[in-house]
Every structure is written in structure tokens, then in C-alpha cells.
PDB file of C-alpha atoms in Angstrom:
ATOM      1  CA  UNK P 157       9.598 -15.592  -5.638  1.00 80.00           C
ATOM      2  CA  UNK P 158       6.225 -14.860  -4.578  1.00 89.00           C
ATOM      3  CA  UNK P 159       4.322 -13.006  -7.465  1.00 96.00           C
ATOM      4  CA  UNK P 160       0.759 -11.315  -7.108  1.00 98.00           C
ATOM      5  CA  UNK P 161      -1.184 -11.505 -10.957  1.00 98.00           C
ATOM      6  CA  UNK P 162      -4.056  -9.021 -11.570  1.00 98.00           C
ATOM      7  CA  UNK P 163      -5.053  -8.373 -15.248  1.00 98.00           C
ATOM      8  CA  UNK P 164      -3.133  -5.356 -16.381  1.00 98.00           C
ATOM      9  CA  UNK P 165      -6.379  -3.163 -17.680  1.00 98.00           C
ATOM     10  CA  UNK P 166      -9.928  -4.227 -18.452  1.00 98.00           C
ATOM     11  CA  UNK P 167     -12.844  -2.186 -19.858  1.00 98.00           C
ATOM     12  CA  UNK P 168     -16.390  -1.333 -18.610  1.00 98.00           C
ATOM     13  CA  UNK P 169     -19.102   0.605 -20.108  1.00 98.00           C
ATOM     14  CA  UNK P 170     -20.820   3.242 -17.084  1.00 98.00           C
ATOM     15  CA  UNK P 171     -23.777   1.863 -14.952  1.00 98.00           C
ATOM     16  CA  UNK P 172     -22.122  -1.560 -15.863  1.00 98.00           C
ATOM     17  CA  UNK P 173     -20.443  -4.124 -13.827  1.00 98.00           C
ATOM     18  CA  UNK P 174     -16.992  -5.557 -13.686  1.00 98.00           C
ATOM     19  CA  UNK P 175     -14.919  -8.015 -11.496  1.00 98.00           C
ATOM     20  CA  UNK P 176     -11.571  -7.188 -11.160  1.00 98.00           C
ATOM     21  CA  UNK P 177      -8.894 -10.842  -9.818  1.00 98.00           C
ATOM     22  CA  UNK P 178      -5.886 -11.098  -7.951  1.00 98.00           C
ATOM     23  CA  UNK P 179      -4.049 -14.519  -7.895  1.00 98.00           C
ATOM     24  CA  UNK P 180      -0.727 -15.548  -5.698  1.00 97.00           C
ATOM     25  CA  UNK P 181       1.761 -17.744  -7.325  1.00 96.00           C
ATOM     26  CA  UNK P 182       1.808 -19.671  -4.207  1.00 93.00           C
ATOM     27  CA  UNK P 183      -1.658 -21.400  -4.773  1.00 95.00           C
ATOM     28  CA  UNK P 184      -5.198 -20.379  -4.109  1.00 97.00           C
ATOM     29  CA  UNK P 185      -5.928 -17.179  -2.162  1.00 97.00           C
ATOM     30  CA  UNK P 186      -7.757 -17.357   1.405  1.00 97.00           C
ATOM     31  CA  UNK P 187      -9.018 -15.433   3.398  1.00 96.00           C
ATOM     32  CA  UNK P 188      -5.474 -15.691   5.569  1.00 96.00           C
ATOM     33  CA  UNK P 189      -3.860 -13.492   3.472  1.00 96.00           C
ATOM     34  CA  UNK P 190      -5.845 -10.931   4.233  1.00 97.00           C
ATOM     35  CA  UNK P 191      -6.876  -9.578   0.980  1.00 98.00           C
ATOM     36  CA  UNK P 192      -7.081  -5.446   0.259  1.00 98.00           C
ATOM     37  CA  UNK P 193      -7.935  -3.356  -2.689  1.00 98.00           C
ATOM     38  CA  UNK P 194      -6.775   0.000  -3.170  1.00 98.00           C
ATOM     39  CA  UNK P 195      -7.787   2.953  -5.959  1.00 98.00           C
ATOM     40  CA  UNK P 196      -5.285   4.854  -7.450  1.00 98.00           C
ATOM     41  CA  UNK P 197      -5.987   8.025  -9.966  1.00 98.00           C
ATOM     42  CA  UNK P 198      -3.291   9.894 -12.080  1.00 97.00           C
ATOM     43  CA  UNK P 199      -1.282  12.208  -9.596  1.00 96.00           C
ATOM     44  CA  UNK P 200      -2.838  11.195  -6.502  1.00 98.00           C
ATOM     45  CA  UNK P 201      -1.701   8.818  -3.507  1.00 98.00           C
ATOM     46  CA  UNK P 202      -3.819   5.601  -3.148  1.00 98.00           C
ATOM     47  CA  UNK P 203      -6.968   5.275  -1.500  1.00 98.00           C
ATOM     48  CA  UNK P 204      -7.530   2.186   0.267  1.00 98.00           C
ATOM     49  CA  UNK P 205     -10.792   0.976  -0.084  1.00 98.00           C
ATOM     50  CA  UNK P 206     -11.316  -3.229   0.735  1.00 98.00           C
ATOM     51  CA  UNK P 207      -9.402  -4.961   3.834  1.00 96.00           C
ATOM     52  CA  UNK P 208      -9.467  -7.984   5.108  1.00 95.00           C
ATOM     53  CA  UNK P 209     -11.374  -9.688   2.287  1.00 97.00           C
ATOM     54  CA  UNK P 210     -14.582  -8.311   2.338  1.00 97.00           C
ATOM     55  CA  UNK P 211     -14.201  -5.117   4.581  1.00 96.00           C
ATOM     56  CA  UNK P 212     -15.057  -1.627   3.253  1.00 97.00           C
ATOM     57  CA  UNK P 213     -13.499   1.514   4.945  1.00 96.00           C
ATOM     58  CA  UNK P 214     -15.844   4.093   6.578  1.00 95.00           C
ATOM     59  CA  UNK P 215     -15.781   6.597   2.606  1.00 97.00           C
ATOM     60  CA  UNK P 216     -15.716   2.863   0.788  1.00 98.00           C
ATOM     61  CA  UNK P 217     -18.646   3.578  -1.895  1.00 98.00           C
ATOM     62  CA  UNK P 218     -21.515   0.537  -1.417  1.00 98.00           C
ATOM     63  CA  UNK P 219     -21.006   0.142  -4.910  1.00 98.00           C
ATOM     64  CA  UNK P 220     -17.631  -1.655  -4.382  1.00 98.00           C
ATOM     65  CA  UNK P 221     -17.400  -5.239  -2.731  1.00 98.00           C
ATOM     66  CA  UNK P 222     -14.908  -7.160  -2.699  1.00 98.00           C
ATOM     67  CA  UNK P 223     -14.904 -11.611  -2.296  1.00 98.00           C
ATOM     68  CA  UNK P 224     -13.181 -14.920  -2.944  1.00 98.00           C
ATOM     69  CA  UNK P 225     -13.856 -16.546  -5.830  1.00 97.00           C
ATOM     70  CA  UNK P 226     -12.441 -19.442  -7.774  1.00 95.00           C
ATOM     71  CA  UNK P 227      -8.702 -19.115  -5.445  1.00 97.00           C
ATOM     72  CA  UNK P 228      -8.657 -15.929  -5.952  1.00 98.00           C
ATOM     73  CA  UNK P 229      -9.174 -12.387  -3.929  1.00 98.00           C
ATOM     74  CA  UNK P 230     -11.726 -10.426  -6.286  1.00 98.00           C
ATOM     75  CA  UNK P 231     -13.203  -6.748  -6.138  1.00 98.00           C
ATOM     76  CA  UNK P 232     -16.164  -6.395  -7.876  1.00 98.00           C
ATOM     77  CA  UNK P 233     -17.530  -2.564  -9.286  1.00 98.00           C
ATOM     78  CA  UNK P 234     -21.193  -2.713  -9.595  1.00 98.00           C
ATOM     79  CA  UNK P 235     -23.118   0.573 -11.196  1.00 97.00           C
ATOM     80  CA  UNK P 236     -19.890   2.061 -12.500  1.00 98.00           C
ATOM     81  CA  UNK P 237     -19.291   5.501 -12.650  1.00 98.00           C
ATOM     82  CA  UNK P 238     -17.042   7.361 -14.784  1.00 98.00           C
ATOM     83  CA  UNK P 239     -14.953   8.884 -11.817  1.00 98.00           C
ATOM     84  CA  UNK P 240     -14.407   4.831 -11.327  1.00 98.00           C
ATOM     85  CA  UNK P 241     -11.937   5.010 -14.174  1.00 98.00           C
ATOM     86  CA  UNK P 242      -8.412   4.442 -12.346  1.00 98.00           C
ATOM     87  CA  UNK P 243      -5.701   2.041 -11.931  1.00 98.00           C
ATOM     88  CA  UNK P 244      -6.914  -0.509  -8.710  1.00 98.00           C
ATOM     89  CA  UNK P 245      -3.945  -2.208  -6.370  1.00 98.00           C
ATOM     90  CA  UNK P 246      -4.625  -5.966  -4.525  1.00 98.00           C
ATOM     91  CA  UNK P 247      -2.485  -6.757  -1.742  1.00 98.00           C
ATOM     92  CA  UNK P 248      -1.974  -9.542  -0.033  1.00 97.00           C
ATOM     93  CA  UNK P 249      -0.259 -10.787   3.597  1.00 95.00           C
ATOM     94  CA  UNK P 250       2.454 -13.104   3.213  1.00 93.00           C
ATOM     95  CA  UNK P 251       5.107 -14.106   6.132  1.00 88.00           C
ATOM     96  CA  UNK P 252       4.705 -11.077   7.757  1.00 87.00           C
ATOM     97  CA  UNK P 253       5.080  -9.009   4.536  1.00 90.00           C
ATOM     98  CA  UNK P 254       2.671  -7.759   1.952  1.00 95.00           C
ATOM     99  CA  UNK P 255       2.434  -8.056  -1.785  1.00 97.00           C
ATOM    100  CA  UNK P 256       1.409  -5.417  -4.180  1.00 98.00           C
ATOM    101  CA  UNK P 257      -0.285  -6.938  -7.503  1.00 98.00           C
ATOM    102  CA  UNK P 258       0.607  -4.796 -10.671  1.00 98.00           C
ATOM    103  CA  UNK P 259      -2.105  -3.015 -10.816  1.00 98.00           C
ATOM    104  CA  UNK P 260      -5.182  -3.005 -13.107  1.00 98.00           C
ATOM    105  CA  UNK P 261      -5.782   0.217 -15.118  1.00 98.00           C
ATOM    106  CA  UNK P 262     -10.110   0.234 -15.768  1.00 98.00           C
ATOM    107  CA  UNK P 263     -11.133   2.379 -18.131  1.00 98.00           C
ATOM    108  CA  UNK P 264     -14.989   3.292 -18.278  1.00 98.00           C
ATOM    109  CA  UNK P 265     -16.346   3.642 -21.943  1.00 95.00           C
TER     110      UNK P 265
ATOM    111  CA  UNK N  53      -8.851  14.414  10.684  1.00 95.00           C
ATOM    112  CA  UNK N  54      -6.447  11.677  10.613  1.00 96.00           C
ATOM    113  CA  UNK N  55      -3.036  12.790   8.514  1.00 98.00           C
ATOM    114  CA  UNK N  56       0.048  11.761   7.446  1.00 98.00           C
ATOM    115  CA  UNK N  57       2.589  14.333   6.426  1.00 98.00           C
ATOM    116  CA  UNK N  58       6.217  13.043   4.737  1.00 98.00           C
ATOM    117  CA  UNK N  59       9.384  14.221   4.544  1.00 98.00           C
ATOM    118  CA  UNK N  60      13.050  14.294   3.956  1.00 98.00           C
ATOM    119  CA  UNK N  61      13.215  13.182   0.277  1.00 97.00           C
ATOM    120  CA  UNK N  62      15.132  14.727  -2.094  1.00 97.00           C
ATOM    121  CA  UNK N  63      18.256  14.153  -4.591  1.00 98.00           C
ATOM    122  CA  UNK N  64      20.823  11.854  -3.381  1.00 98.00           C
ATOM    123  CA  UNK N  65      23.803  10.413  -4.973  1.00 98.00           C
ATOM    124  CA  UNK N  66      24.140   5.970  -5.688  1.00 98.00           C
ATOM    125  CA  UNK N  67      25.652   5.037  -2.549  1.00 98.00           C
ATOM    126  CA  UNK N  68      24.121   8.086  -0.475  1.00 98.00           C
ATOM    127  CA  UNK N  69      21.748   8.061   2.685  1.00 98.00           C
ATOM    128  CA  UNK N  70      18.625   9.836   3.434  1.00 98.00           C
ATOM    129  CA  UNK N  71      16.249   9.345   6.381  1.00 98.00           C
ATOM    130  CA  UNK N  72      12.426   9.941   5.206  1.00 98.00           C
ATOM    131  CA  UNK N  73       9.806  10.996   7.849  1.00 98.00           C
ATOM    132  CA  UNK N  74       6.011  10.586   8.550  1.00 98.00           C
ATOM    133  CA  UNK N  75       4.214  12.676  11.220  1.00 98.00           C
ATOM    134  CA  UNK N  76       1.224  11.639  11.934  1.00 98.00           C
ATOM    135  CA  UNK N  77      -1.854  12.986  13.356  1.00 98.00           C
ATOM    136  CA  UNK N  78      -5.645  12.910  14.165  1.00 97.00           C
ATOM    137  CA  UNK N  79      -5.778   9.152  15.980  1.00 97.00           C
ATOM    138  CA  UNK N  80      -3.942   7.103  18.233  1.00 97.00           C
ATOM    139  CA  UNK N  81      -0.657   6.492  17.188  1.00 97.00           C
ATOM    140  CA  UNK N  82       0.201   3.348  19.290  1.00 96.00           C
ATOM    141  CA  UNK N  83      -2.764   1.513  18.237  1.00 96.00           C
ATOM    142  CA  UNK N  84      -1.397   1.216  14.748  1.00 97.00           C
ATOM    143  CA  UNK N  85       0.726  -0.653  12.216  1.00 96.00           C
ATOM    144  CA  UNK N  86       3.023   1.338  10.239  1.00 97.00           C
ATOM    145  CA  UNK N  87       3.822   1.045   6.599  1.00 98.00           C
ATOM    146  CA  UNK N  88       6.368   2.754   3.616  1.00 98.00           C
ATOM    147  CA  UNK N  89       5.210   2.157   0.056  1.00 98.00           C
ATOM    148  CA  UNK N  90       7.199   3.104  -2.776  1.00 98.00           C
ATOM    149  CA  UNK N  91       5.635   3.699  -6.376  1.00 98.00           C
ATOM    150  CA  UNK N  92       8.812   4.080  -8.887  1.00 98.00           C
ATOM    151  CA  UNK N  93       7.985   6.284 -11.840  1.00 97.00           C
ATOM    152  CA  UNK N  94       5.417   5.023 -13.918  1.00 97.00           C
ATOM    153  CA  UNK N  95       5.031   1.847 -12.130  1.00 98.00           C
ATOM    154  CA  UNK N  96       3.080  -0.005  -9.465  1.00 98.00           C
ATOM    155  CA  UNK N  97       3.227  -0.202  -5.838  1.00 98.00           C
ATOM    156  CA  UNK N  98       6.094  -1.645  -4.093  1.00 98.00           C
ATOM    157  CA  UNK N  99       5.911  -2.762  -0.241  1.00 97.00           C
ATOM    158  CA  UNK N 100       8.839  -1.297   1.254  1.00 98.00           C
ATOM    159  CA  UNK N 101       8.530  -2.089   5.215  1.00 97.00           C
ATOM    160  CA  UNK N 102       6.358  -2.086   7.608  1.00 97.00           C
ATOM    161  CA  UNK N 103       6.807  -2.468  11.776  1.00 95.00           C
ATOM    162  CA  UNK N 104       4.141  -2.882  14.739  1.00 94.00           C
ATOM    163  CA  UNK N 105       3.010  -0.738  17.236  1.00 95.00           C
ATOM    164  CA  UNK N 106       5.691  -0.762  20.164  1.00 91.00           C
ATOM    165  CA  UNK N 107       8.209  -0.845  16.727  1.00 91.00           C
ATOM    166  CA  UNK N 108       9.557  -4.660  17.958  1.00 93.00           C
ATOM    167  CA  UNK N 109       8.835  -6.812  14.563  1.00 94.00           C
ATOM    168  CA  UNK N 110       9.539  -5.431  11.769  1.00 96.00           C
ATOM    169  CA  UNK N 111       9.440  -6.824   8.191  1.00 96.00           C
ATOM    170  CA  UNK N 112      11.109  -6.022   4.590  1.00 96.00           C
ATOM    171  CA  UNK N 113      11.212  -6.237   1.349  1.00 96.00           C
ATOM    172  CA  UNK N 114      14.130  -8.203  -0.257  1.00 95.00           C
ATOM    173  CA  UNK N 115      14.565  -5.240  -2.368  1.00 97.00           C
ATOM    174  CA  UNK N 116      15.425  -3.041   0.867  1.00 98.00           C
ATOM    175  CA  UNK N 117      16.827  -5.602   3.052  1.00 97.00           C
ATOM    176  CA  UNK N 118      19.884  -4.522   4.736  1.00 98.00           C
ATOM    177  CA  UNK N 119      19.977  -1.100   3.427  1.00 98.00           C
ATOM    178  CA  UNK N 120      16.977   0.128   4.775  1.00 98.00           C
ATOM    179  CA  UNK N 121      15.807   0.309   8.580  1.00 98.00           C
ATOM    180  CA  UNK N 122      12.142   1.396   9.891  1.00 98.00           C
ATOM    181  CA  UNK N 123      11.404   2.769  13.223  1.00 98.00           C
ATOM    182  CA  UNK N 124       9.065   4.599  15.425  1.00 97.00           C
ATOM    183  CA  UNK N 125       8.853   7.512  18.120  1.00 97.00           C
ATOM    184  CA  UNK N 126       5.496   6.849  19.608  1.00 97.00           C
ATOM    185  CA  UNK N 127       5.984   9.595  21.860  1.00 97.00           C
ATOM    186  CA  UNK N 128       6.758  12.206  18.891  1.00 97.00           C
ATOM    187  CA  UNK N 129       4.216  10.514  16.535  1.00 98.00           C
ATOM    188  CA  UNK N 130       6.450   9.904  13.935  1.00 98.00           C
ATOM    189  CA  UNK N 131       7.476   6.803  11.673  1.00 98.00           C
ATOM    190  CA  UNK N 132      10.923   7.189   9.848  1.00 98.00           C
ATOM    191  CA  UNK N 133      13.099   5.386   6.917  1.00 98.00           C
ATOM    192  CA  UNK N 134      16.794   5.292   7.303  1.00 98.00           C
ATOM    193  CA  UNK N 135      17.682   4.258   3.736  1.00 98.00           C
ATOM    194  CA  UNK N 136      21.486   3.539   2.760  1.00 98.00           C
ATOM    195  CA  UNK N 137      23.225   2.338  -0.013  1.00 98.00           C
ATOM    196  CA  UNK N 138      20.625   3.763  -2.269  1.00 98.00           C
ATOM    197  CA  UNK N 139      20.748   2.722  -5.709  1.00 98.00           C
ATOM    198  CA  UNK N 140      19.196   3.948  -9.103  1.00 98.00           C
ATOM    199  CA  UNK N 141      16.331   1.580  -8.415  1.00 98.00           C
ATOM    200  CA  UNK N 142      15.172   3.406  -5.092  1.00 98.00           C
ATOM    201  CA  UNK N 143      14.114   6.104  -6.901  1.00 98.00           C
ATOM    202  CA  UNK N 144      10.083   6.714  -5.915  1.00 98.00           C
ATOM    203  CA  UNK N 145       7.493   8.566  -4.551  1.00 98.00           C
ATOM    204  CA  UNK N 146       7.705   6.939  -0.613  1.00 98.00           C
ATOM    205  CA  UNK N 147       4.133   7.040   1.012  1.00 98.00           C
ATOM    206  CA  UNK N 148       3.844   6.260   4.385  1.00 98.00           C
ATOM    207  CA  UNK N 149       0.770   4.143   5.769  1.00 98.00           C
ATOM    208  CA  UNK N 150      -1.047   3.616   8.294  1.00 98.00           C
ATOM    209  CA  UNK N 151      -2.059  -0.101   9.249  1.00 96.00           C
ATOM    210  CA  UNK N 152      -5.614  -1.064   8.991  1.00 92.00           C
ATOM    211  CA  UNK N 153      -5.596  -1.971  12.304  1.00 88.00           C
ATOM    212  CA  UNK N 154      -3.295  -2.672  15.875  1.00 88.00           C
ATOM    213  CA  UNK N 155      -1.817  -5.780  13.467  1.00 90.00           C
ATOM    214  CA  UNK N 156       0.138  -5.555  10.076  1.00 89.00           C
ATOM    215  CA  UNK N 157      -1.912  -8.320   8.659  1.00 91.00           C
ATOM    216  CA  UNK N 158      -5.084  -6.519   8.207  1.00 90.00           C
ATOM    217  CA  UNK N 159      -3.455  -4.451   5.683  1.00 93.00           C
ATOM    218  CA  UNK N 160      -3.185  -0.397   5.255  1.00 96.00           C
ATOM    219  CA  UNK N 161      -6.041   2.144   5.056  1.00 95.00           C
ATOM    220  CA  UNK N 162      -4.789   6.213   5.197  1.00 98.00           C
ATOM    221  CA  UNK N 163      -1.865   7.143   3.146  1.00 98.00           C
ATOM    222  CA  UNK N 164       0.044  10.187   3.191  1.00 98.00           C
ATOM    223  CA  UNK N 165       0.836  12.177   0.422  1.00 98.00           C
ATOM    224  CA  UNK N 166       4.217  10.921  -0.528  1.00 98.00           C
ATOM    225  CA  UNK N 167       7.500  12.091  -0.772  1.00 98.00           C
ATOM    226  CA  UNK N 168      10.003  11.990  -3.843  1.00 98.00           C
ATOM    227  CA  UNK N 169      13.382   9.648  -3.344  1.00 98.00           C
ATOM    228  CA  UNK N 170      15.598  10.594  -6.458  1.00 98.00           C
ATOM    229  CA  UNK N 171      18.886   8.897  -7.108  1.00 98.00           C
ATOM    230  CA  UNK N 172      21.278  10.082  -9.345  1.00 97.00           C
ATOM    231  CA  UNK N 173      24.831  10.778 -10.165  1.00 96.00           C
TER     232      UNK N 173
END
């Protein structure tokens, strides 16, 4: 069973930076499985905000980027800002499917 | 303004059917891969299916497999879910998405709103 591993919450203080992982269970993430990153706040739908790796969408704020780094698909928040504070989604492409990680919750204190 | 509007969720009984659909509007429909997301209450998201853009190749989760079939009217605009069988476990909010580009691989970027599958006897 393919599994998707992010860490289920982390902490950053605002205007600070933080590097949020996403690991397969299948081995090292590349850049063939098509990593994406997606925001999620209480009560609202998801907003998709990394493709492909390293893409931003067009309302993407420069402040998130997202890489590779040690086998695994990362997003990194630089400058964060308290309306950062959400739970954030990887997703990866895998035999024609995708799969979700479960989710990191980010609180900014 | 590029939109996706759901519906057809709603109560259903364990063992009941219910067809969800997206309409979609504000780009070009055929240029797109289609996706349905569940997010069960309180939990994380769940790839339910997605499909390409003439709606040959489609793909599933195990979860869904069998019981659930995807499809697409590219001349109404509109992306459905026929779901049967449905089981306690279906219940979720179902989101439909739209591909981040003409190939499922890139991933998703617009969501809809969602719409609320509950099962229960």
C-alpha cells in the first residue's frame, strides 16, 4: 500500500520560516511524481497552490516555494504570516492515480 | 472567472446510489483533467477519481473501485460521479477538480465548493 508521510502539525513564530516534507513509502520522491501542495483553512475547500514540483499558480503568494530535498517533495513558507496558519495537503502522481499526504496542521505563534 | 459548482449530494441509505455533479465554467472544458476529492469528516483528503479530457482513461481509488464510475459531457460542461453500493465510509464533502493541466499528472489547481455525501441507515 502506497502511503504519503507529512508531519501531522509543526509550529512557526510570524515573519519566520518553516519547511514543511512529504515522503512516499515507495522510496525517494522525484520530480516524476509530480509533486503539489495545497492550503486548506477551517470550513473552506482547498486552495491549490504548488504543482509540478516547483510551480506556483497565478494567486500563489511569492512567499511560498516549494523543492526536492533529501527524497522528499518539500514546501517551504518564508516571511510567515498569521493568515498562513492552516492545515497544508502534498500530493503526489502514482500509476495514473494521486496520493493525498495527511495533512500538516501549522500553527503561527 | 473559472467555477466549479457541485451537486446531487445528500442522505442516502448503505447500499444506496447517488450520482454527484460538477458544472463547470469560465475556461475550456476539453483542455482539462478532471478530478473528485473526498474529505470525510474531520479528516484529510482522499483521491477519489479522476479521468482525461475526451473521458477515455480513467483512474480510481481502491476505496471506490467498482462502485464508483466517473464521466464527462464535454458538450454540457459537466463532470459526474455515479456512486453505488455506498457504505458508511463514503460519507464526505465530494469536491470536484479541475486538472492542472490537459494531463492528470500535473496535478489539480481550482476546486469547487463541495458537496455533502451522507450515509446512513
Amino acid at each position: 500500500q502506497t502511503v504519503v508521510t507529512q508531519e501531522p502539525s509543526l509550529t512557526v513564530s510570524p515573519g519566520g520560516t518553516v519547511t514543511l516534507t512529504c515522503a512516499f513509502s515507495t522510496g525517494a520522491v522525484t520530480s516524476g511524481y509530480y509533486p503539489n501542495w495545497f492550503q486548506q483553512k477551517p470550513g473552506q475547500a482547498p486552495r491549490a497552490l504548488i504543482y509540478s514540483t516547483t510551480n506556483k499558480h497565478s494567486w500563489t503568494p511569492a512567499r511560498f516555494s516549494g523543492s526536492l530535498l533529501g527524497g522528499k517533495a518539500a514546501l517551504t513558507l518564508s516571511g510567515v504570516q498569521p493568515e498562513d496558519e492552516a492545515d497544508y495537503y502534498c500530493l503526489l502522481y502514482y500509476g495514473g492515480a494521486q496520493v493525498f499526504g495527511g495533512g500538516t496542521k501549522l500553527t503561527v505563534l | 472567472e473559472v467555477q466549479l459548482v457541485e451537486s446531487g449530494g445528500g442522505l442516502v441509505q448503505p447500499g444506496g446510489s447517488l450520482r454527484l455533479s460538477c458544472s463547470a465554467s469560465g475556461f475550456t472544458f476539453t483542455n482539462y483533467a478532471m478530478f473528485w476529492v473526498r474529505q470525510a469528516p474531520g479528516k484529510g483528503l482522499e483521491f477519489v477519481s479522476t479521468l482525461n479530457t475526451n473521458g477515455a482513461t480513467t483512474y480510481y481509488a481502491d476505496a471506490v473501485k467498482g462502485r464508483f464510475t466517473i464521466s464527462r459531457d464535454n458538450s454540457q460542461n459537466t463532470l459526474s460521479l455515479e456512486m453505488s453500493s455506498l457504505r458508511l465510509d463514503d460519507t464526505a464533502v465530494y469536491y470536484c477538480v479541475r486538472g492542472a493541466g490537459y494531463y492528470s499528472y500535473h496535478g489539480m489547481d481550482v476546486w469547487g465548493q463541495g458537496t455533502t455525501v451522507t450515509v446512513s441507515s
